[in-house]
XYZ file of C-alpha atoms in Angstrom:
443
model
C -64.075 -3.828 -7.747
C -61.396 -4.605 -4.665
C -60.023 -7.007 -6.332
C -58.938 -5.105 -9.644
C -58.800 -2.119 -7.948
C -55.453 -4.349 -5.653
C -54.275 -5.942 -8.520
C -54.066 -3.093 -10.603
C -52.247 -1.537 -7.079
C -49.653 -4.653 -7.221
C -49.107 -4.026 -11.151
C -48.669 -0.523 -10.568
C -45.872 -1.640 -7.567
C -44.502 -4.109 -9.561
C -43.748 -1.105 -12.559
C -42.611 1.114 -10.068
C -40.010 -1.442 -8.342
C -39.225 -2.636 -11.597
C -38.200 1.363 -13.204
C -36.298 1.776 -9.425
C -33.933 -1.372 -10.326
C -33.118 0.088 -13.894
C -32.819 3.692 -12.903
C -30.013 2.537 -9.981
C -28.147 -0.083 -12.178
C -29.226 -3.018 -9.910
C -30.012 -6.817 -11.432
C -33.317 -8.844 -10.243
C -32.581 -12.081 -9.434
C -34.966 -14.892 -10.342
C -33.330 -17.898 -9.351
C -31.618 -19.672 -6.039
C -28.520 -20.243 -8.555
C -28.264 -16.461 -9.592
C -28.161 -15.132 -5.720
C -25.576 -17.958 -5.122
C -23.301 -16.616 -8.269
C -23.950 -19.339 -10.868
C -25.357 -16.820 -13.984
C -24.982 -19.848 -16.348
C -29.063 -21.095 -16.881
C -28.152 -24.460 -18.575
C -27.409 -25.416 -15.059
C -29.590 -27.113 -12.930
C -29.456 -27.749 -9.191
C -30.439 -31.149 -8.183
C -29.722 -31.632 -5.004
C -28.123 -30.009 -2.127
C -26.048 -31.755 0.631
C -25.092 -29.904 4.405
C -21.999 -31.780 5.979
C -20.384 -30.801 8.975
C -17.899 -29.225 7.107
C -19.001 -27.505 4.121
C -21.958 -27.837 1.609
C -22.179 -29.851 -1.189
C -24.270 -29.283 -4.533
C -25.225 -31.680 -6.840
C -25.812 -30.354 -10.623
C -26.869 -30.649 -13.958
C -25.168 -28.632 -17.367
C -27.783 -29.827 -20.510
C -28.631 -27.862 -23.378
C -29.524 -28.446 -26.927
C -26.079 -29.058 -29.216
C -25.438 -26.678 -31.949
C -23.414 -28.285 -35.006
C -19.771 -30.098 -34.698
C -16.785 -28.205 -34.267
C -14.857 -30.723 -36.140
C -17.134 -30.995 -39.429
C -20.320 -29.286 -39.058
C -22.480 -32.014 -38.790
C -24.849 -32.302 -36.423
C -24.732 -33.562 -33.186
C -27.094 -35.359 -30.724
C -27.199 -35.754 -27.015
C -24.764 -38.459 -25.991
C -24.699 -39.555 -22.169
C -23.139 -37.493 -18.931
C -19.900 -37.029 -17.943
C -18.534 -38.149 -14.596
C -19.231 -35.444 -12.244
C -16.223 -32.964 -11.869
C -15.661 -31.250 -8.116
C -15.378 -27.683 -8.542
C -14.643 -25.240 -5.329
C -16.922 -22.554 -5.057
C -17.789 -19.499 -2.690
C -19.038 -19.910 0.726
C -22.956 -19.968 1.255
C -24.175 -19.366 4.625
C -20.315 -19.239 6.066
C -19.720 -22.832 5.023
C -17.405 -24.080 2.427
C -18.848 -25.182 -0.589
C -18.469 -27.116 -3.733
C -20.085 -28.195 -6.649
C -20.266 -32.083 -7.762
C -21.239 -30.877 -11.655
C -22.797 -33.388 -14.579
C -21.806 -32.364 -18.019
C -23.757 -33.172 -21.225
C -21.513 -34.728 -23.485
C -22.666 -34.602 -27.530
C -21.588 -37.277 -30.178
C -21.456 -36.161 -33.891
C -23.315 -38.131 -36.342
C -20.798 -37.444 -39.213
C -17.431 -37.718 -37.881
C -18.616 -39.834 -34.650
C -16.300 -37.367 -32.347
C -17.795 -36.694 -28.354
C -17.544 -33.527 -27.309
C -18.148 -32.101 -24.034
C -20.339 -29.126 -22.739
C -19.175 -25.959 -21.628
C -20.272 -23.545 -19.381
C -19.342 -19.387 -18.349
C -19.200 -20.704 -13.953
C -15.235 -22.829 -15.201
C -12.865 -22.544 -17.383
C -12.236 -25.579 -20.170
C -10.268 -27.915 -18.418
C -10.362 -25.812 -15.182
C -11.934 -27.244 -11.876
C -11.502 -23.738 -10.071
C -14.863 -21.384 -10.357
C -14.850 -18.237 -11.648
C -16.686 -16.562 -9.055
C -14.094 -18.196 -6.521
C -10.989 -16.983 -8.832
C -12.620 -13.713 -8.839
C -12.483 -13.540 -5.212
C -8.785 -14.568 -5.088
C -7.663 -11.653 -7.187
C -10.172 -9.508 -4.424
C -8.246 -10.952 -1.924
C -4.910 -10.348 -3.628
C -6.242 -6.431 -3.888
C -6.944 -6.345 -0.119
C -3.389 -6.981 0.976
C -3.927 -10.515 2.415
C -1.399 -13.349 2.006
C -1.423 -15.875 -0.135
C -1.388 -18.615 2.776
C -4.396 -16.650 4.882
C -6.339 -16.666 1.388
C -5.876 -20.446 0.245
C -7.328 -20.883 4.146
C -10.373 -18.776 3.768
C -11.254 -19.621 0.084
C -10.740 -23.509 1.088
C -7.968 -23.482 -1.850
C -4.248 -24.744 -2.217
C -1.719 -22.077 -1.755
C -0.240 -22.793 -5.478
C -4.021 -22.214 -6.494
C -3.419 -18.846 -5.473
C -0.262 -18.158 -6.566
C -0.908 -19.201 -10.171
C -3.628 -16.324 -9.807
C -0.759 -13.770 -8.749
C 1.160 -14.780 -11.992
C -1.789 -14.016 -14.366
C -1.310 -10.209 -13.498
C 1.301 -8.048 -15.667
C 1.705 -4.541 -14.520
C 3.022 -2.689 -18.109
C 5.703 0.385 -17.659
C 4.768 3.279 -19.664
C 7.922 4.485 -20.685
C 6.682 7.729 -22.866
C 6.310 9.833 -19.937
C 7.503 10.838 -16.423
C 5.072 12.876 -13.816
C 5.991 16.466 -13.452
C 6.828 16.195 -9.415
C 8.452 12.810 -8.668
C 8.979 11.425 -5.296
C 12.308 8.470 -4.720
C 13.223 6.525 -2.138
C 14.301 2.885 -0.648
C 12.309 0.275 1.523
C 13.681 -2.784 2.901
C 13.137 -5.689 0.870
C 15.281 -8.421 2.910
C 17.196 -8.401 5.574
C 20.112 -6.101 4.808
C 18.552 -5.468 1.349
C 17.462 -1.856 0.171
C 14.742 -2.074 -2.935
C 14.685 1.057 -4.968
C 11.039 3.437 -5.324
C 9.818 5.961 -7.282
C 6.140 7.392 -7.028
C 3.865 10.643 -8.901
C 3.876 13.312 -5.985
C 0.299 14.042 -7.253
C -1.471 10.518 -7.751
C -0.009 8.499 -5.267
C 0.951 6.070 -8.484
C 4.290 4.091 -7.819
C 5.964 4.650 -11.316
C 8.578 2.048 -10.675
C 9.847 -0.771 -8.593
C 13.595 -2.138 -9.019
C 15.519 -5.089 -7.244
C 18.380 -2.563 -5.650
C 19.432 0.743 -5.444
C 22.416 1.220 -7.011
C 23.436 3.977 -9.643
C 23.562 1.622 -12.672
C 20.743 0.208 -11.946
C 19.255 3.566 -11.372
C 20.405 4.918 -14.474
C 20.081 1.924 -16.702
C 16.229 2.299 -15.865
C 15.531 5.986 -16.216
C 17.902 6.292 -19.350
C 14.888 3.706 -20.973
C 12.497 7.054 -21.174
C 13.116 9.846 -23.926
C 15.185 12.627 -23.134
C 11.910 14.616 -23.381
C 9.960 12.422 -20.958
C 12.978 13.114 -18.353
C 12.894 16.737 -18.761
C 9.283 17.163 -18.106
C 10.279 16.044 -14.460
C 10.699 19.623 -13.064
C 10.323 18.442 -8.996
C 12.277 15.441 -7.755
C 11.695 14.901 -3.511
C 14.293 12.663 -2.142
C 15.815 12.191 1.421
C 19.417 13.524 2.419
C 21.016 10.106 0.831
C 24.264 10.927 -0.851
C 23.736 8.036 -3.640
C 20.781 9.958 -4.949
C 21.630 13.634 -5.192
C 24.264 13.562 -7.622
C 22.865 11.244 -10.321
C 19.416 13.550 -10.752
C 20.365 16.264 -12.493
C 22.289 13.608 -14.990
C 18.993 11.826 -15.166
C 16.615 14.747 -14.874
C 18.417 17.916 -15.994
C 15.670 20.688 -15.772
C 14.845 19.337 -12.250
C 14.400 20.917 -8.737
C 16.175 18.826 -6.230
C 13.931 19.100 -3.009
C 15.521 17.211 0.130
C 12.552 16.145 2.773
C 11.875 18.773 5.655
C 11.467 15.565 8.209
C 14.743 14.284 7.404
C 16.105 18.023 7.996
C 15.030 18.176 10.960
C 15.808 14.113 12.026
C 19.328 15.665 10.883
C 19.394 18.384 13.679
C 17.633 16.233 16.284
C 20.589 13.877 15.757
C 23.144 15.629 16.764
C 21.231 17.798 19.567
C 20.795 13.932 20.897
C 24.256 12.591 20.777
C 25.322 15.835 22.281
C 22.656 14.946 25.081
C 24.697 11.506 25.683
C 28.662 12.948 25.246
C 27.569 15.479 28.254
C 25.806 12.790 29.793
C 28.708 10.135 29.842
C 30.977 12.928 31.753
C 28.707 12.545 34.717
C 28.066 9.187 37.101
C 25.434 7.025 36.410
C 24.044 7.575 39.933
C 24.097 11.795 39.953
C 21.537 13.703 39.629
C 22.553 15.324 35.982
C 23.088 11.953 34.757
C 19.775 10.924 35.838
C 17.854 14.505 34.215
C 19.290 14.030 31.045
C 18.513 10.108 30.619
C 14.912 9.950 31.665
C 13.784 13.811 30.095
C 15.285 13.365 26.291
C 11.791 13.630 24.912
C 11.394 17.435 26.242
C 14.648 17.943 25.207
C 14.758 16.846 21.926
C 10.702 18.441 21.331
C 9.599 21.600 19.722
C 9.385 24.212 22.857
C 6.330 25.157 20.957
C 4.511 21.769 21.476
C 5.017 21.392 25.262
C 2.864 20.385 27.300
C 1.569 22.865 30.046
C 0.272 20.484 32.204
C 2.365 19.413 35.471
C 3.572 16.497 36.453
C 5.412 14.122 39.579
C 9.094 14.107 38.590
C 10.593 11.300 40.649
C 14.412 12.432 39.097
C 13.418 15.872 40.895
C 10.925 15.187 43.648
C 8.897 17.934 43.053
C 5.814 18.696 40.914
C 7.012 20.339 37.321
C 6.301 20.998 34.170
C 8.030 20.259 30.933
C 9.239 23.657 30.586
C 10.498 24.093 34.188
C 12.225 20.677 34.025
C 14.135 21.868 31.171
C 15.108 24.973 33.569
C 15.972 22.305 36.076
C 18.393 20.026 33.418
C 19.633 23.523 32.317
C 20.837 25.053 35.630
C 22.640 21.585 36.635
C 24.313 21.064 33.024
C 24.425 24.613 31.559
C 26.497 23.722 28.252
C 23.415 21.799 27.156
C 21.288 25.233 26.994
C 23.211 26.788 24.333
C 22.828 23.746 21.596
C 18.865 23.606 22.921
C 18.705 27.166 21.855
C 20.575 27.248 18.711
C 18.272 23.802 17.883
C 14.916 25.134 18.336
C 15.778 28.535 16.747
C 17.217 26.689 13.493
C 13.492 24.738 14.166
C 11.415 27.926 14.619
C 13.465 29.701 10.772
C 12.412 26.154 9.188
C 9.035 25.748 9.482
C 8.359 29.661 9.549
C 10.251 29.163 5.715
C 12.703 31.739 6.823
C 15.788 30.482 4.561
C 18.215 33.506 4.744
C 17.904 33.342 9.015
C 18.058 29.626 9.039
C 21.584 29.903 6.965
C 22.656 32.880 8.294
C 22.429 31.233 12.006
C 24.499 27.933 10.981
C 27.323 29.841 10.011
C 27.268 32.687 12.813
C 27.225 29.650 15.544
C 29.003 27.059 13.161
C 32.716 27.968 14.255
C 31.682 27.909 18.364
C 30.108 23.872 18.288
C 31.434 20.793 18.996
C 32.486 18.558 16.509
C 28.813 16.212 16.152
C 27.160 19.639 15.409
C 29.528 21.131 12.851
C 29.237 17.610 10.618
C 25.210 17.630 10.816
C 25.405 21.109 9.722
C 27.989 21.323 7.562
C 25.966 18.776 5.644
C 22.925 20.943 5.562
C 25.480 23.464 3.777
C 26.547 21.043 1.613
C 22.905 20.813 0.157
C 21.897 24.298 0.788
C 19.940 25.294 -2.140
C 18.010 22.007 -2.068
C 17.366 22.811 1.401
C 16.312 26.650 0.474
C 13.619 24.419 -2.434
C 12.946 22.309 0.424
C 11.677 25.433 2.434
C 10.361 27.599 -0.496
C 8.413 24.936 -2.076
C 5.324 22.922 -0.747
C 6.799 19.296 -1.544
C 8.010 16.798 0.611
C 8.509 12.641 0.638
C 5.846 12.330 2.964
C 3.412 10.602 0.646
C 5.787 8.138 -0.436
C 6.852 7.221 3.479
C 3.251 6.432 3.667
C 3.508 4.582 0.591
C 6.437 2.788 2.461
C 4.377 2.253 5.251
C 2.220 0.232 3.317
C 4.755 -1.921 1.888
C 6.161 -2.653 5.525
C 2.303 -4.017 6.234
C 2.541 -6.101 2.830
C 5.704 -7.470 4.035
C 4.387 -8.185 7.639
C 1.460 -9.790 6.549
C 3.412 -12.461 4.356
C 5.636 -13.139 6.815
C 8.069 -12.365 4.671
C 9.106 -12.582 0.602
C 11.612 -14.821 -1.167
C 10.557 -14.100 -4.647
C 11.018 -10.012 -5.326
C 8.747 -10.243 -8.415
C 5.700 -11.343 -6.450
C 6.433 -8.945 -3.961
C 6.673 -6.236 -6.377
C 3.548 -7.795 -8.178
C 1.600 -7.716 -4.522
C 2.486 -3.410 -4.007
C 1.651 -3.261 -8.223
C -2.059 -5.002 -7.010
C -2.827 -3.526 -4.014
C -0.985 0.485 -4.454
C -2.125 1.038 -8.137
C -4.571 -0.822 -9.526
C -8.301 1.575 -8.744
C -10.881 -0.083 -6.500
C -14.532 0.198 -6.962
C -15.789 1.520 -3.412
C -18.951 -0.386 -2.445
C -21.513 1.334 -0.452
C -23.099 -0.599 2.258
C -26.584 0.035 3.437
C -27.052 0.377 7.001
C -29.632 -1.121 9.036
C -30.976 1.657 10.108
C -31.309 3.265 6.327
């Protein structure tokens, strides 16, 4: 009675493991050469082999012929092939390959030999599929090609023929409502041209340069109703860009980025900084305050710190706010641009638009000459600048997007070839990535 009563407890287990790998999508594996990646059962492992360098396995690929591709007839079992070396994935954090025997079949008829094939390589292929599957991972995770061809035990060009199998397809029938432009440096001195979806993060296009033609050439490829479904374009304060959207996009909002707004103002609060700086000598005391305390000049009054601090400059024990009195009361023309700076700070991010204007041209006629072109400019652009503080979009998602691109870049050392650097952001920006989720030890 034990003994069916614990073998009817193992069948019952057995059930009830076997219902928990259907109901969470998971595959039993049988067989050493399923949980090393070869799903092909006509193969056979032989023999394995440990060097000092990598493993080696020694296989079999037999199965019973079906009729002759050449005339039907049938065929019979003929002799093996010469092994063929195929690279495959690492097992236990060795390099590995696979020295494979292939059945070759003779017809009876038409006396042809053909070979046998198998789902783990390609016809006349001696790269694995589960290795070139692990490439194009690779290619997905932002590594280089070099750094890849070294991990997967690979040539370089193995790799790059990989790249060339993707194509990345423009949908030119439509354009996202809120569209986000910009440049990133491809080479030195070389400006590549962007354009991402505000919403989805997808980069919509990639081209060589940024200049107007081929700008236009690009975006005049879409329908004229495609372009006017584009009611929000973001773009930074670049004079190359602003007049050619509403030709390209004519129901458009222009929206210039806040950060580059406020880069604008910094600017010239900061060269002001060094012209009153340059009047003094390098060894006085005001020359000295305004060099080494720029930072707490140029910050939001709103974000300083409150802690103190040792100022060597003043030999006392300050803190940001009271150094600022300090810089003030030994170079007092400096106060008035701080002022008018963090006031025209405080309108813009409180979305105050009539104060914000209304201040540049009360104070515009009493500045220098570095302060009346940075906001004159602002002027120039004022009712982007009013969409830019009205409405809740910026570039800021595509300057991450750049960001990325710059760590592409770095990791490559470098691109000579723009279309597999554009293919490499296509691969690793838009295409979607399954997330995996690991199981923790302690689960």
């Amino acid at each position: 009675r034990c003994l069916v009563g614990s073998e009817m407890c193992i069948r019952d287990r057995m059930k009830s493991d076997q219902t928990h790998i259907r109901k969470h999508h998971m595959e039993q594996l049988y067989h050493t050469t399923q949980l090393i990646g070869i799903k092909d059962k006509n193969i056979t492992l032989n023999k394995v082999l440990k060097h000092k360098t990598h493993i080696e396995m020694i296989a079999t690929l037999d199965y019973a012929p079906g009729n002759c591709n050449h005339c039907q007839g049938k065929q019979i079992k003929y002799d093996f092939q010469k092994p063929s070396k195929i690279p495959f994935l690492e097992v236990a954090g060795f390099p590995s390959l696979i020295r494979l025997k292939k059945r070759r079949f003779q017809c009876k008829n038409c006396r042809k030999v053909t070979v046998s094939e198998t789902s783990l390589v390609q016809k006349n292929c001696q790269i694995s599929e589960p290795l070139r599957q692990k490439v194009a991972q690779a290619l997905v995770n932002r590594q280089a090609l070099t750094h890849i061809a070294q991990d997967l035990a690979i040539s370089t060009s193995t790799v790059h023929r990989k790249l060339k199998e993707f194509t990345f397809k423009e949908d030119f029938s439509r354009l996202p409502e809120i569209l986000s432009i910009d440049e990133f440096s491809y080479q030195k001195g070389k400006l590549a041209f962007i354009a991402q979806d505000f919403e989805t993060k997808k980069i919509i296009t990639i081209l060589e340069n940024r200049t107007q033609i081929t700008i236009r050439n690009h975006f005049f490829r879409y329908s004229k109703e495609a372009r006017n479904s584009v009611k929000v374009v973001t773009v930074d304060m670049s004079g190359s860009y602003i007049p050619m959207i509403p030709k390209l996009f004519p129901k458009a909002k222009i929206v210039i980025d806040r950060f580059h707004i406020v880069q604008h103002m910094s600017r010239a609060l900061n060269h002001t900084r060094i012209q009153l700086m340059t009047q003094f000598d390098k060894k006085s005391l005001e020359y000295r305050a305004l060099k080494y305390y720029w930072k707490s000049v140029l910050k939001d009054s709103r974000k300083l710190s409150l802690n103190s601090f040792r100022s060597r400059t003043f030999g006392e024990t300050l803190t940001p706010k009271e150094c600022l009195t300090e810089i003030f009361h030994l170079v007092p023309e400096l106060k008035g641009y701080y002022d008018l700076y963090q006031l025209l700070l405080f309108h813009l991010q409180e979305k105050n638009a009539d104060y914000f204007f209304d201040l540049i041209e009360e104070a515009l006629p009493h500045l220098n000459q570095t302060f009346k072109t940075a906001l004159r400019t602002i002027l120039h652009h004022k009712q982007h600048v009013i969409n830019a503080i009205e409405l809740p979009y910026s570039n800021a998602k595509l300057e991450a997007t750049n960001k990325l691109i710059k760590d592409i870049k770095r990791n490559a050392f470098g691109f000579r070839n723009f279309d597999n650097f554009k293919k490499r952001i296509f691969i690793a920006l838009n295409m979607q990535k399954e997330k995996t989720h690991f199981v923790s030890s302690r689960a």
